[in-house]
Structures are given as C-alpha cells and as structure tokens.
mmCIF file of C-alpha atoms in Angstrom:
data_model
loop_
_atom_site.group_PDB
_atom_site.id
_atom_site.type_symbol
_atom_site.label_atom_id
_atom_site.label_comp_id
_atom_site.label_asym_id
_atom_site.label_seq_id
_atom_site.Cartn_x
_atom_site.Cartn_y
_atom_site.Cartn_z
ATOM 1 C CA MET W 10 -17.657 22.526 -27.709
ATOM 2 C CA ASP W 11 -15.147 24.848 -25.634
ATOM 3 C CA GLU W 12 -13.554 24.154 -22.116
ATOM 4 C CA ALA W 13 -16.217 25.576 -20.487
ATOM 5 C CA ASP W 14 -18.793 23.133 -21.777
ATOM 6 C CA VAL W 15 -16.481 20.351 -20.968
ATOM 7 C CA ARG W 16 -16.002 21.425 -17.219
ATOM 8 C CA GLU W 17 -19.886 21.930 -17.290
ATOM 9 C CA LEU W 18 -20.237 18.028 -18.184
ATOM 10 C CA LEU W 19 -17.473 17.042 -15.869
ATOM 11 C CA GLY W 20 -19.388 18.719 -12.977
ATOM 12 C CA ARG W 21 -21.901 15.574 -13.246
ATOM 13 C CA VAL W 22 -19.388 13.450 -12.388
ATOM 14 C CA GLU W 23 -19.361 12.380 -8.498
ATOM 15 C CA ASP W 24 -16.949 11.206 -6.229
ATOM 16 C CA PRO W 25 -18.696 8.791 -4.221
ATOM 17 C CA ASP W 26 -16.072 8.900 -1.181
ATOM 18 C CA LEU W 27 -15.670 13.095 -0.893
ATOM 19 C CA GLY W 28 -19.568 13.897 -1.690
ATOM 20 C CA ASP W 29 -19.264 16.462 -4.469
ATOM 21 C CA ASP W 30 -18.663 16.382 -8.049
ATOM 22 C CA VAL W 31 -15.188 16.241 -9.391
ATOM 23 C CA VAL W 32 -15.082 20.191 -10.362
ATOM 24 C CA SER W 33 -16.197 21.440 -7.178
ATOM 25 C CA LEU W 34 -13.458 19.393 -5.360
ATOM 26 C CA GLY W 35 -10.734 20.564 -7.678
ATOM 27 C CA LEU W 36 -9.935 16.966 -9.301
ATOM 28 C CA VAL W 37 -10.035 18.462 -12.265
ATOM 29 C CA ASN W 38 -6.220 19.758 -13.367
ATOM 30 C CA GLY W 39 -6.963 20.934 -16.625
ATOM 31 C CA VAL W 40 -8.944 21.000 -19.615
ATOM 32 C CA ALA W 41 -8.062 21.556 -23.563
ATOM 33 C CA VAL W 42 -10.305 21.179 -26.417
ATOM 34 C CA GLU W 43 -8.221 20.409 -29.821
ATOM 35 C CA ASP W 44 -9.852 19.036 -32.989
ATOM 36 C CA GLY W 45 -12.964 18.177 -31.561
ATOM 37 C CA THR W 46 -10.698 16.300 -28.473
ATOM 38 C CA ALA W 47 -11.309 17.262 -25.142
ATOM 39 C CA LYS W 48 -8.097 16.497 -23.329
ATOM 40 C CA VAL W 49 -8.803 16.375 -19.298
ATOM 41 C CA SER W 50 -6.235 15.655 -16.548
ATOM 42 C CA LEU W 51 -7.483 14.557 -13.469
ATOM 43 C CA ALA W 52 -5.984 14.617 -10.024
ATOM 44 C CA LEU W 53 -5.960 10.813 -9.139
ATOM 45 C CA GLY W 54 -2.997 9.305 -7.432
ATOM 46 C CA ALA W 55 -4.017 5.787 -6.555
ATOM 47 C CA PRO W 56 -3.747 3.907 -10.071
ATOM 48 C CA TYR W 57 -5.749 0.534 -10.457
ATOM 49 C CA ALA W 58 -7.905 1.583 -7.505
ATOM 50 C CA PRO W 59 -11.290 0.426 -8.377
ATOM 51 C CA THR W 60 -13.059 3.773 -7.267
ATOM 52 C CA GLU W 61 -10.503 5.941 -9.143
ATOM 53 C CA SER W 62 -10.821 3.868 -12.014
ATOM 54 C CA ALA W 63 -14.913 4.054 -11.755
ATOM 55 C CA ILE W 64 -14.712 8.026 -11.737
ATOM 56 C CA ALA W 65 -12.229 7.830 -15.059
ATOM 57 C CA ALA W 66 -15.020 5.354 -16.398
ATOM 58 C CA ASP W 67 -17.475 7.689 -15.562
ATOM 59 C CA VAL W 68 -15.660 10.953 -17.178
ATOM 60 C CA ARG W 69 -15.387 9.099 -20.322
ATOM 61 C CA GLU W 70 -18.937 7.933 -20.223
ATOM 62 C CA THR W 71 -20.171 11.362 -19.415
ATOM 63 C CA LEU W 72 -18.474 12.916 -22.099
ATOM 64 C CA ALA W 73 -18.929 10.279 -24.673
ATOM 65 C CA ASP W 74 -22.729 10.568 -24.177
ATOM 66 C CA ALA W 75 -22.344 14.323 -25.009
ATOM 67 C CA GLY W 76 -20.724 13.625 -28.471
ATOM 68 C CA VAL W 77 -17.327 14.210 -27.064
ATOM 69 C CA ASP W 78 -13.986 12.225 -27.966
ATOM 70 C CA VAL W 79 -11.951 12.462 -24.659
ATOM 71 C CA GLU W 80 -8.183 11.850 -24.162
ATOM 72 C CA LEU W 81 -7.732 11.080 -20.087
ATOM 73 C CA THR W 82 -4.569 11.615 -17.911
ATOM 74 C CA ALA W 83 -4.397 11.254 -14.490
ATOM 75 C CA LYS W 84 -1.763 12.882 -11.857
ATOM 76 C CA ARG W 85 -1.609 14.458 -8.786
ATOM 77 C CA PRO W 86 -0.568 18.162 -8.909
ATOM 78 C CA ALA W 87 3.371 19.001 -8.555
ATOM 79 C CA THR W 88 2.837 20.936 -5.463
ATOM 80 C CA LEU W 89 1.557 18.070 -3.659
ATOM 81 C CA ARG W 90 4.052 15.740 -4.897
ATOM 82 C CA ASP W 91 7.396 14.917 -2.814
ATOM 83 C CA ASP W 92 10.128 14.438 -5.471
ATOM 84 C CA GLU W 93 13.107 14.786 -3.320
ATOM 85 C CA VAL W 94 12.941 11.396 -1.646
ATOM 86 C CA LEU W 95 11.711 8.661 -4.106
ATOM 87 C CA PRO W 96 10.961 10.750 -6.973
ATOM 88 C CA GLY W 97 9.598 8.049 -8.980
ATOM 89 C CA VAL W 98 7.216 7.012 -6.271
ATOM 90 C CA LYS W 99 3.639 7.523 -6.444
ATOM 91 C CA ASN W 100 2.516 6.208 -3.239
ATOM 92 C CA VAL W 101 4.672 4.549 -0.054
ATOM 93 C CA VAL W 102 2.295 2.430 2.081
ATOM 94 C CA ALA W 103 3.423 1.369 5.327
ATOM 95 C CA VAL W 104 2.330 -2.146 6.665
ATOM 96 C CA ALA W 105 2.699 -2.207 10.655
ATOM 97 C CA SER W 106 1.911 -3.975 13.969
ATOM 98 C CA GLY W 107 2.331 -3.409 17.625
ATOM 99 C CA LYS W 108 3.740 -6.880 18.143
ATOM 100 C CA GLY W 109 5.432 -9.745 16.347
ATOM 101 C CA GLY W 110 3.398 -12.859 15.113
ATOM 102 C CA VAL W 111 0.245 -11.540 13.771
ATOM 103 C CA GLY W 112 1.022 -12.174 10.155
ATOM 104 C CA LYS W 113 2.084 -8.168 9.255
ATOM 105 C CA SER W 114 4.746 -9.615 6.975
ATOM 106 C CA THR W 115 2.010 -11.960 5.087
ATOM 107 C CA VAL W 116 -0.187 -9.241 4.653
ATOM 108 C CA ALA W 117 2.670 -7.176 3.311
ATOM 109 C CA VAL W 118 3.917 -9.581 0.797
ATOM 110 C CA ASN W 119 -0.039 -10.561 -0.603
ATOM 111 C CA LEU W 120 -0.767 -6.475 -0.509
ATOM 112 C CA ALA W 121 2.118 -6.019 -2.857
ATOM 113 C CA ALA W 122 1.138 -9.228 -5.099
ATOM 114 C CA GLY W 123 -2.475 -8.036 -5.262
ATOM 115 C CA LEU W 124 -1.515 -4.458 -6.315
ATOM 116 C CA SER W 125 0.659 -6.018 -8.749
ATOM 117 C CA LYS W 126 -2.017 -8.174 -10.082
ATOM 118 C CA LEU W 127 -4.354 -5.364 -10.322
ATOM 119 C CA GLY W 128 -1.966 -3.893 -12.861
ATOM 120 C CA ALA W 129 0.108 -1.693 -10.991
ATOM 121 C CA ARG W 130 3.981 -1.277 -10.627
ATOM 122 C CA VAL W 131 4.654 -2.337 -7.170
ATOM 123 C CA GLY W 132 8.256 -2.502 -5.045
ATOM 124 C CA LEU W 133 8.221 -4.303 -1.349
ATOM 125 C CA PHE W 134 10.930 -2.830 0.916
ATOM 126 C CA ASP W 135 11.326 -5.589 3.962
ATOM 127 C CA THR W 136 12.605 -2.823 6.460
ATOM 128 C CA ASP W 137 12.574 -5.045 9.321
ATOM 129 C CA VAL W 138 16.153 -5.100 9.576
ATOM 130 C CA TYR W 139 16.493 -7.685 12.567
ATOM 131 C CA GLY W 140 14.185 -10.598 11.322
ATOM 132 C CA PRO W 141 13.848 -9.999 7.552
ATOM 133 C CA ASN W 142 12.157 -12.686 6.330
ATOM 134 C CA VAL W 143 10.001 -11.690 3.257
ATOM 135 C CA PRO W 144 12.361 -13.162 0.729
ATOM 136 C CA ARG W 145 12.039 -16.770 2.337
ATOM 137 C CA MET W 146 7.973 -15.980 2.200
ATOM 138 C CA LEU W 147 8.424 -15.715 -1.762
ATOM 139 C CA ASP W 148 10.872 -18.055 -2.470
ATOM 140 C CA SER W 149 13.257 -15.334 -3.901
ATOM 141 C CA GLU W 150 16.876 -16.475 -4.638
ATOM 142 C CA ASP W 151 18.046 -14.214 -6.809
ATOM 143 C CA PRO W 152 20.205 -11.391 -4.917
ATOM 144 C CA PRO W 153 20.039 -7.647 -5.880
ATOM 145 C CA THR W 154 22.507 -6.500 -8.620
ATOM 146 C CA ALA W 155 24.453 -3.163 -9.100
ATOM 147 C CA THR W 156 24.813 -0.628 -11.586
ATOM 148 C CA ASP W 157 28.194 0.578 -12.542
ATOM 149 C CA ASP W 158 27.667 3.945 -9.912
ATOM 150 C CA ASP W 159 26.925 1.212 -7.339
ATOM 151 C CA THR W 160 23.163 1.524 -7.161
ATOM 152 C CA ILE W 161 21.386 -1.506 -6.451
ATOM 153 C CA ILE W 162 18.551 -2.870 -8.742
ATOM 154 C CA PRO W 163 16.470 -5.164 -6.862
ATOM 155 C CA PRO W 164 15.059 -8.499 -8.061
ATOM 156 C CA GLU W 165 11.642 -8.987 -9.247
ATOM 157 C CA ARG W 166 9.368 -11.932 -7.753
ATOM 158 C CA TYR W 167 5.493 -12.334 -8.855
ATOM 159 C CA GLY W 168 5.830 -8.679 -10.332
ATOM 160 C CA VAL W 169 7.043 -7.124 -7.222
ATOM 161 C CA LYS W 170 10.310 -5.515 -6.923
ATOM 162 C CA LEU W 171 11.873 -6.500 -3.534
ATOM 163 C CA ILE W 172 14.706 -5.188 -1.564
ATOM 164 C CA SER W 173 15.372 -6.761 2.342
ATOM 165 C CA MET W 174 18.100 -6.880 4.666
ATOM 166 C CA ALA W 175 18.128 -10.543 3.863
ATOM 167 C CA PHE W 176 19.966 -10.073 0.689
ATOM 168 C CA MET W 177 22.582 -8.326 2.264
ATOM 169 C CA VAL W 178 23.892 -10.287 5.531
ATOM 170 C CA GLY W 179 24.103 -14.213 5.667
ATOM 171 C CA GLU W 180 21.389 -16.688 6.394
ATOM 172 C CA ASP W 181 21.885 -17.359 9.538
ATOM 173 C CA ASP W 182 23.725 -14.395 10.272
ATOM 174 C CA PRO W 183 22.210 -12.066 13.641
ATOM 175 C CA VAL W 184 22.046 -8.624 12.774
ATOM 176 C CA ILE W 185 23.514 -7.006 16.142
ATOM 177 C CA TRP W 186 23.327 -3.170 15.576
ATOM 178 C CA ARG W 187 22.329 -0.042 17.672
ATOM 179 C CA GLY W 188 19.813 2.400 16.354
ATOM 180 C CA PRO W 189 22.239 4.404 14.838
ATOM 181 C CA MET W 190 23.301 1.956 12.555
ATOM 182 C CA VAL W 191 19.791 1.061 12.077
ATOM 183 C CA HIS W 192 19.145 4.500 10.557
ATOM 184 C CA GLN W 193 22.379 4.804 8.528
ATOM 185 C CA VAL W 194 21.608 1.661 6.426
ATOM 186 C CA LEU W 195 17.640 2.368 5.926
ATOM 187 C CA THR W 196 18.305 5.476 4.739
ATOM 188 C CA GLN W 197 21.236 4.364 2.412
ATOM 189 C CA LEU W 198 19.034 1.731 0.959
ATOM 190 C CA VAL W 199 16.331 4.321 0.261
ATOM 191 C CA GLU W 200 18.953 6.388 -1.726
ATOM 192 C CA ASP W 201 20.890 3.553 -3.234
ATOM 193 C CA VAL W 202 17.940 1.450 -4.346
ATOM 194 C CA GLU W 203 16.810 1.764 -8.202
ATOM 195 C CA TRP W 204 13.474 1.414 -7.775
ATOM 196 C CA GLY W 205 12.396 3.095 -11.166
ATOM 197 C CA GLU W 206 8.720 4.202 -11.632
ATOM 198 C CA LEU W 207 6.400 3.006 -9.055
ATOM 199 C CA ASP W 208 2.612 3.043 -8.433
ATOM 200 C CA TYR W 209 3.164 1.566 -4.724
ATOM 201 C CA LEU W 210 6.117 1.042 -2.575
ATOM 202 C CA VAL W 211 4.782 -1.361 0.357
ATOM 203 C CA LEU W 212 6.940 -1.338 3.345
ATOM 204 C CA ASP W 213 6.874 -3.995 5.849
ATOM 205 C CA LEU W 214 8.042 -2.735 8.783
ATOM 206 C CA PRO W 215 9.381 -4.243 11.944
ATOM 207 C CA PRO W 216 6.543 -5.043 14.918
ATOM 208 C CA GLY W 217 6.654 -2.361 17.223
ATOM 209 C CA THR W 218 7.322 1.552 17.422
ATOM 210 C CA GLY W 219 11.012 1.759 17.903
ATOM 211 C CA ASP W 220 14.088 3.172 15.748
ATOM 212 C CA THR W 221 13.236 1.796 12.837
ATOM 213 C CA GLN W 222 9.744 2.991 12.698
ATOM 214 C CA LEU W 223 11.040 6.594 13.467
ATOM 215 C CA THR W 224 13.361 6.359 10.658
ATOM 216 C CA ILE W 225 10.727 5.438 8.303
ATOM 217 C CA LEU W 226 8.335 8.336 9.418
ATOM 218 C CA GLN W 227 11.172 10.718 9.504
ATOM 219 C CA THR W 228 12.549 9.810 5.967
ATOM 220 C CA LEU W 229 9.893 8.596 3.966
ATOM 221 C CA PRO W 230 7.006 10.558 2.194
ATOM 222 C CA LEU W 231 4.135 7.812 3.433
ATOM 223 C CA THR W 232 0.870 8.311 1.623
ATOM 224 C CA GLY W 233 -0.437 6.213 4.904
ATOM 225 C CA ALA W 234 -0.348 2.859 7.215
ATOM 226 C CA VAL W 235 -1.706 -0.297 7.776
ATOM 227 C CA ILE W 236 -2.178 -1.707 10.824
ATOM 228 C CA VAL W 237 -2.362 -5.476 11.124
ATOM 229 C CA THR W 238 -3.649 -7.340 14.438
ATOM 230 C CA THR W 239 -4.824 -10.703 15.391
ATOM 231 C CA PRO W 240 -8.451 -10.737 17.297
ATOM 232 C CA GLU W 241 -7.365 -11.066 21.100
ATOM 233 C CA GLU W 242 -6.771 -8.337 23.368
ATOM 234 C CA VAL W 243 -3.002 -8.582 23.921
ATOM 235 C CA ALA W 244 -2.459 -7.819 19.612
ATOM 236 C CA VAL W 245 -5.310 -5.269 20.076
ATOM 237 C CA ASP W 246 -3.422 -3.278 22.873
ATOM 238 C CA ASP W 247 -0.422 -3.268 21.122
ATOM 239 C CA ALA W 248 -1.854 -2.338 17.633
ATOM 240 C CA ARG W 249 -3.572 0.594 19.211
ATOM 241 C CA LYS W 250 -0.129 1.873 20.226
ATOM 242 C CA GLY W 251 0.502 1.815 16.665
ATOM 243 C CA ILE W 252 -2.213 3.700 15.905
ATOM 244 C CA ARG W 253 -1.166 6.223 18.024
ATOM 245 C CA MET W 254 2.150 6.152 16.904
ATOM 246 C CA PHE W 255 1.393 7.189 13.140
ATOM 247 C CA GLY W 256 -1.033 9.790 14.465
ATOM 248 C CA ARG W 257 1.460 11.593 16.453
ATOM 249 C CA HIS W 258 3.555 11.857 13.060
ATOM 250 C CA ASP W 259 0.477 13.240 11.343
ATOM 251 C CA THR W 260 0.570 9.611 9.307
ATOM 252 C CA ASN W 261 -2.629 8.908 7.790
ATOM 253 C CA VAL W 262 -4.166 5.500 8.687
ATOM 254 C CA LEU W 263 -6.093 3.769 5.898
ATOM 255 C CA GLY W 264 -7.306 0.878 7.819
ATOM 256 C CA LEU W 265 -6.862 -2.219 9.872
ATOM 257 C CA ILE W 266 -6.818 -5.731 8.978
ATOM 258 C CA GLU W 267 -7.667 -8.749 11.560
ATOM 259 C CA ASN W 268 -5.545 -11.213 10.974
ATOM 260 C CA MET W 269 -6.404 -15.062 11.953
ATOM 261 C CA SER W 270 -9.810 -13.831 12.283
ATOM 262 C CA SER W 271 -10.870 -17.748 12.311
ATOM 263 C CA PHE W 272 -10.070 -20.843 11.452
ATOM 264 C CA VAL W 273 -12.112 -23.621 9.085
ATOM 265 C CA CYS W 274 -11.499 -27.306 10.129
ATOM 266 C CA PRO W 275 -10.588 -29.123 6.940
ATOM 267 C CA ASP W 276 -12.086 -32.113 8.165
ATOM 268 C CA CYS W 277 -15.307 -31.121 9.982
ATOM 269 C CA GLY W 278 -16.058 -27.789 8.172
ATOM 270 C CA GLY W 279 -16.666 -26.338 11.567
ATOM 271 C CA GLU W 280 -15.319 -22.840 12.104
ATOM 272 C CA HIS W 281 -13.314 -22.155 15.076
ATOM 273 C CA ASP W 282 -12.260 -18.515 16.584
ATOM 274 C CA VAL W 283 -8.792 -19.853 17.992
ATOM 275 C CA PHE W 284 -7.794 -16.323 19.087
ATOM 276 C CA GLY W 285 -11.091 -14.751 19.593
ATOM 277 C CA SER W 286 -13.406 -12.844 17.534
ATOM 278 C CA GLY W 287 -14.006 -9.258 16.887
ATOM 279 C CA GLY W 288 -10.857 -7.643 17.967
ATOM 280 C CA GLY W 289 -9.631 -5.901 14.860
ATOM 281 C CA ARG W 290 -13.164 -4.541 14.053
ATOM 282 C CA GLY W 291 -13.861 -3.259 17.394
ATOM 283 C CA LEU W 292 -10.328 -1.665 17.053
ATOM 284 C CA ALA W 293 -11.032 -0.018 14.344
ATOM 285 C CA GLU W 294 -14.454 1.340 15.359
ATOM 286 C CA ALA W 295 -13.681 2.669 18.452
ATOM 287 C CA ASN W 296 -10.825 4.796 16.815
ATOM 288 C CA ASN W 297 -13.383 5.755 13.598
ATOM 289 C CA LEU W 298 -10.988 3.654 11.207
ATOM 290 C CA PRO W 299 -11.975 1.608 8.216
ATOM 291 C CA TYR W 300 -11.821 -1.729 9.063
ATOM 292 C CA LEU W 301 -10.288 -3.611 5.602
ATOM 293 C CA GLY W 302 -11.521 -7.349 6.428
ATOM 294 C CA GLY W 303 -10.726 -10.026 7.972
ATOM 295 C CA VAL W 304 -8.190 -13.083 6.858
ATOM 296 C CA PRO W 305 -8.656 -16.601 8.186
ATOM 297 C CA LEU W 306 -5.975 -18.688 9.731
ATOM 298 C CA ASP W 307 -4.814 -20.779 7.079
ATOM 299 C CA PRO W 308 -2.176 -23.311 7.292
ATOM 300 C CA GLU W 309 -1.510 -23.047 3.344
ATOM 301 C CA ILE W 310 -0.084 -19.695 3.895
ATOM 302 C CA ARG W 311 2.901 -21.038 5.827
ATOM 303 C CA THR W 312 4.157 -22.938 2.971
ATOM 304 C CA GLY W 313 5.673 -19.611 1.318
ATOM 305 C CA GLY W 314 6.301 -19.329 -2.444
ATOM 306 C CA GLU W 315 3.197 -17.820 -4.541
ATOM 307 C CA PRO W 316 1.228 -15.447 -2.514
ATOM 308 C CA MET W 317 -2.242 -16.371 -1.542
ATOM 309 C CA VAL W 318 -3.848 -13.319 -3.216
ATOM 310 C CA LEU W 319 -2.747 -14.841 -6.837
ATOM 311 C CA LYS W 320 -4.897 -18.332 -6.194
ATOM 312 C CA ASP W 321 -7.729 -18.713 -7.370
ATOM 313 C CA ASP W 322 -11.192 -19.847 -5.973
ATOM 314 C CA ASP W 323 -9.525 -19.486 -2.455
ATOM 315 C CA PRO W 324 -11.868 -17.880 0.384
ATOM 316 C CA THR W 325 -8.370 -16.715 1.700
ATOM 317 C CA ALA W 326 -7.190 -15.508 -1.616
ATOM 318 C CA ASP W 327 -10.596 -13.515 -2.028
ATOM 319 C CA ALA W 328 -10.047 -11.983 1.511
ATOM 320 C CA PHE W 329 -6.689 -10.707 0.439
ATOM 321 C CA ARG W 330 -8.173 -9.491 -2.822
ATOM 322 C CA VAL W 331 -10.632 -7.470 -1.138
ATOM 323 C CA ILE W 332 -8.190 -5.832 1.332
ATOM 324 C CA THR W 333 -5.816 -4.914 -1.299
ATOM 325 C CA GLU W 334 -8.705 -3.493 -3.510
ATOM 326 C CA GLU W 335 -9.680 -1.370 -0.035
ATOM 327 C CA VAL W 336 -6.306 -0.367 0.569
ATOM 328 C CA ALA W 337 -5.922 1.215 -3.129
ATOM 329 C CA ASN W 338 -9.219 2.782 -2.786
ATOM 330 C CA ASN W 339 -8.155 4.589 0.603
ATOM 331 C CA VAL W 340 -4.951 5.811 -0.677
ATOM 332 C CA GLY W 341 -7.481 7.117 -3.139
ATOM 333 C CA VAL W 342 -9.151 8.899 -0.521
ATOM 334 C CA VAL W 343 -6.249 10.459 0.834
ATOM 335 C CA ASN W 344 -4.773 11.888 -2.301
ATOM 336 C CA ARG W 345 -8.438 13.273 -3.323
ATOM 337 C CA ARG W 346 -8.761 14.786 0.013
ATOM 338 C CA ARG W 347 -5.365 16.476 -0.238
ATOM 339 C CA VAL W 348 -6.108 17.832 -3.492
ATOM 340 C CA SER W 349 -9.419 19.316 -2.573
ATOM 341 C CA ASN W 350 -8.442 20.917 0.563
ATOM 342 C CA SER W 351 -5.196 22.372 -0.948
#
C-alpha cells in the first residue's frame, strides 16, 4: 500500500455538501505511508461540526475496510489562514441583527455554549460597547486578569472564554463615545486579549449597521455571520439590511435564525404566534440563505445563568442545539469551499 493506493481509496469518500469526493475537491492536504500506517491530513476547518466529523469517520472506515491503519489530522492550508489577526483562532463567527430586542445576545451566548458542549474551544466577544449585557446573561462575576506585560486574560464561564465592555466600566456607567473611540477600544481589545487557541470565536455584535460593525468587518477575519430576527415585518426589514451589509463586505452569511418564533402556553399547552410566523424563514428563502431554525419564546431564557442549550429534555434547548450544529456545519462548508476553489 503506497500513497497512490491510499489516494485511490480516499476518492471513495464523498463530501455531502460539495457533491464530490475529497480528493477531487482538493481536501486532502497530504498523504504519507510509514510502516504500514497511512498518515492523512484533511483540509477540514470546522472542529466538531457533525458533517466534518462524519467525513473523518468515513475516511477512517474506508481505509480500515482496506486493512490500512490511519493517523488522521485536520487543518486548513496555510495559504488560506490569516495569522496576522487573532492567530490562534480558527473561525470567527459574528452574530448580528438589524434591530435591537430580537434576542441576538441570547443566540450568541447559546451558540458559544453549544459549541463548547460539542467539545470545541470557544471564546465569546461581546462587542456591544454601548449596551454590553453578556456577562449578566451568563451570571459571570469574575473580571479579566492581566499578565505581566498587560495582556488581558479573559475569564471562563460554562467552558467559554468571555470578554465584554461590561468588565471595563462601572455597572451603571453609560458609555458616551463617538465612533473613533469605539474603533480604538475594539481594536485594542482584539490586540490585547490573550484568547489562546480557539476553534471558534463568537462575536455578539450590537444591533444595526454602524461604526462597530464597520470596525469588525475591516479588522477581523470573519468566517461568516449569523443573522437573528423575530417573525414580524419590522424586524425582518431590518434584518434584510444586515444581510446587505455583509454582502457588500464579501462576508458569508451562514444562515438566519428566527427567534421568538412561537409561544407555548404552560397552562393550556396552546401554541401562539405572538410576533407572527414565518418571517425569518421567508427572508432566508428570498435571499437563498440557509434557515438555521426557530427558537420559541421561552420565559426561562430571561433568568440568565446557565445557557438554555446546556439543559436536558427541553424543547428550547433542543432548538439551540440544532442551530449550533447547523452553524458549525456551515462554517465547514465555507472553509472547504474556499479550499476547493483555491
């Protein structure tokens, strides 16, 4: 068994999203055969994404069926990695909305905690300078610490490293800054926080399409963005603007989430469309974007503390878990498509 034989076997492994085998798509970084063991490097860039885990399992099974021992590694080619900004972070995912009050921070918190639950190394950057509330949502009271050279070490909560402006200002102090100051502080936080090695950094963006969003788009190597809306037309109209913003900056939109999609009465069991229905799915279909799922209006979410996605036997938790897996899968699609097209 030599390298050519191994590559022929790998040609039987299909990528279900890109519709071809991993060899033809250029997803095999390298193959070496040493002492009867095939060492295979795959261009997979979304750790713990169910689809990429399935591709890796298919590779192992295909080679095992041929009597070949395999050592499998996964990384994106160096030419497609941006090591200048956030060099230890594999994927940066922005969670955005066109307007406030749609539950964007709730989604960001549960997405980060959900990815951590899958096994990934995760950070959460609350970039909402004017209204940071992620620490309260996670009931996080431990402030960041600093190293001897004044880099910031983020605290960790539910397996997620966390940075927020809420740690930097007084609890009741308003942040009254013009755009250039926001740009300066965000840039400094990006440079000075010691994130370490992360599989995913989730950004909780403020609502709208203003200075903070522009700074993020111009400064960070975004893998993609997730758009959050509620079903009613006012929220959908603003979410559409968010989609256009990312499109103009050539940033992949990983999909759209409809939050507060329905309310199940705890007393009668009836389901009520408090904010209407179908707006998020319709917006996704109209823009040819993945619909990642709907999250019900659940009073338990507002209590803070443990993220809903970590709870067992709960419909809202199940919805967040599905969304988490879909986001991870779509991060994988973006990365593998870049490799294939390079």
